Coordinates of C-alpha atoms in Angstrom, one line a residue:
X149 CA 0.0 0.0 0.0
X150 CA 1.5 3.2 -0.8
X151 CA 2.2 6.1 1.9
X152 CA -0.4 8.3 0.7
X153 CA -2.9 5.7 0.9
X154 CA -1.8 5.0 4.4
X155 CA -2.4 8.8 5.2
X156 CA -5.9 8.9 3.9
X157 CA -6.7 5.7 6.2
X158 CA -5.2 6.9 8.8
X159 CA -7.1 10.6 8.5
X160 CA -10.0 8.5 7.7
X161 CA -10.1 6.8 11.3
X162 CA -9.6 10.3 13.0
X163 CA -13.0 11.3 11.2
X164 CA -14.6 8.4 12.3
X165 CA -13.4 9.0 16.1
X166 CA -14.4 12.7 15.8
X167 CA -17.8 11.9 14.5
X168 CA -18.5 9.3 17.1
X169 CA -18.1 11.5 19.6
X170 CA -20.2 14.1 18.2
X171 CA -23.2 11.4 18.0
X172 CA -21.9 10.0 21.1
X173 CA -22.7 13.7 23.3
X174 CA -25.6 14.6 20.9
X175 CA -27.2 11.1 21.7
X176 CA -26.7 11.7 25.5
X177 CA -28.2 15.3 25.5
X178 CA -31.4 14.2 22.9
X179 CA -32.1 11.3 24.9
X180 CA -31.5 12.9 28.0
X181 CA -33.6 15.7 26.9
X182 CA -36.3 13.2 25.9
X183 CA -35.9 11.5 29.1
X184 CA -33.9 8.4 28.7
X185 CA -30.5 9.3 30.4
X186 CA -29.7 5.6 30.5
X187 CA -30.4 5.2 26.8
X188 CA -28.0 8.2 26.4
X189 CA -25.2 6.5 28.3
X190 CA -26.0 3.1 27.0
X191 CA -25.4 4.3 23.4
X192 CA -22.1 6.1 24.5
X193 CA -21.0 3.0 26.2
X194 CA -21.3 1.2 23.0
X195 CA -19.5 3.8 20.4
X196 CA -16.6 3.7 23.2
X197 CA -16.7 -0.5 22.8
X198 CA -16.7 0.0 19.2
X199 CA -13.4 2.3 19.9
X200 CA -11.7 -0.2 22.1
X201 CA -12.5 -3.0 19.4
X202 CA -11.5 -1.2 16.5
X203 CA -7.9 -0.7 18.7
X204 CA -7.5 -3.6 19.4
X205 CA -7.3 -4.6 16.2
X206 CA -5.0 -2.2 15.2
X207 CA -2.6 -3.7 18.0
X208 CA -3.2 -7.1 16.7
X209 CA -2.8 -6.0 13.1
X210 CA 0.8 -4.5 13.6
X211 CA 1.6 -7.2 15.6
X212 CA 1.0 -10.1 13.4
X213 CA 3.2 -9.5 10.9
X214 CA 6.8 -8.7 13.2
X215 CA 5.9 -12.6 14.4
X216 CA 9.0 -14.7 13.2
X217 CA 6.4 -17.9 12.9
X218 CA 2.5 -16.2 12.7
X219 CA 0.1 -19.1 13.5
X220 CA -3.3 -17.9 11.8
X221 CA -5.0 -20.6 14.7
X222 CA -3.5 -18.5 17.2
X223 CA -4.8 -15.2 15.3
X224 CA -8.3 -16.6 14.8
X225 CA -8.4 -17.5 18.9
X226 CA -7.6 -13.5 19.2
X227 CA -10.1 -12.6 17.2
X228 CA -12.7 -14.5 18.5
X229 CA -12.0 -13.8 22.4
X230 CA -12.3 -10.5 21.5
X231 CA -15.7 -10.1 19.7
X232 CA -16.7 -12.8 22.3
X233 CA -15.5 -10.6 25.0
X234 CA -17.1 -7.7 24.0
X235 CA -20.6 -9.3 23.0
X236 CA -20.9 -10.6 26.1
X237 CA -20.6 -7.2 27.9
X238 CA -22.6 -6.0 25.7
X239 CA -25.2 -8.3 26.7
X240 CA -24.7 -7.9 29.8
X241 CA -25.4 -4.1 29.9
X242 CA -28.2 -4.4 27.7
X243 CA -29.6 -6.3 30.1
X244 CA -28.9 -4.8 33.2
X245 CA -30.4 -1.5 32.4
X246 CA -33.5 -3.0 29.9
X247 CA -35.3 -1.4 28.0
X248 CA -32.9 1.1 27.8
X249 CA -29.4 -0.6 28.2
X250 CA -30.2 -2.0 24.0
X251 CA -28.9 1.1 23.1
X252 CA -25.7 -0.3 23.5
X253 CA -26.0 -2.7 20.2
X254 CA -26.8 0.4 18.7
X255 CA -24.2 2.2 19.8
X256 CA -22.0 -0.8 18.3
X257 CA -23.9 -0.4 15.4
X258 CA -23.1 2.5 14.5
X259 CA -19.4 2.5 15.4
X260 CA -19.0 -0.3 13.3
X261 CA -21.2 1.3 10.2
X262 CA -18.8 4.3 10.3
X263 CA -15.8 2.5 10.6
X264 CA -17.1 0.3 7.6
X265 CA -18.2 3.0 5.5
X266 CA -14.4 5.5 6.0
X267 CA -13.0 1.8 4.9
X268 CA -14.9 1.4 1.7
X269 CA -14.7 5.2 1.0
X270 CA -11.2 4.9 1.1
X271 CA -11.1 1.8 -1.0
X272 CA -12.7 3.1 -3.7
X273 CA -10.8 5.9 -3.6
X274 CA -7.4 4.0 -3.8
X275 CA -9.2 2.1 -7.0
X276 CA -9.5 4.6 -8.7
X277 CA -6.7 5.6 -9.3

């Protein structure tokens, strides 16, 4: 992949983190303001579990390829304990704090939507050229 292609990603993530946290404080005061506080938190919680996730990646992304022998079993085992992880606290908070606490899938959701859409907008981009 070339460097500027790399940049573009990389300026791509930092729009994605900057617009989830301007949904993240406009879901807390709307819902807040509609009275659902919880809802408002729940959805937070789940754009900042998106976050960690799509870190955590990252970290096992640049790690992968420094191994001297990488064992894609071992890789696969990561991957899973993390989205199993993080599904079951998700679960957990939905939950807790039903009706409300679903907000947290959402939350996910939309995380994960973002993060999906900067990807394929940069894709195509890189394509096209």
């Amino acid at each position: 992949m070339s460097r500027p292609a790399l940049a573009d990603v990389g300026r791509r993530y930092r729009l994605v983190l900057i617009v989830c946290l301007i949904a993240g404080l406009t879901g807390l005061i709307v819902l807040s303001v509609l009275g659902y506080p919880v809802a408002g938190i729940a959805f937070c919680a789940g754009l900042f579990m998106g976050f960690i996730n799509s870190r955590m990646v990252i970290a096992q992304a640049a790690k992968f390829p420094q191994m001297e022998n990488p064992n894609k079993r071992a890789l696969t085992f990561g991957v899973l304990q993390r989205l199993g992880a993080l599904t079951v606290i998700a679960l957990l908070i939905a939950f807790a704090f039903r009706p409300q606490g679903f907000t947290v899938l959402i939350g996910l959701a939309v995380f994960q939507l973002l993060m999906m859409g900067s990807t394929a907008g940069a894709m195509v981009r890189q394509l096209r050229r």
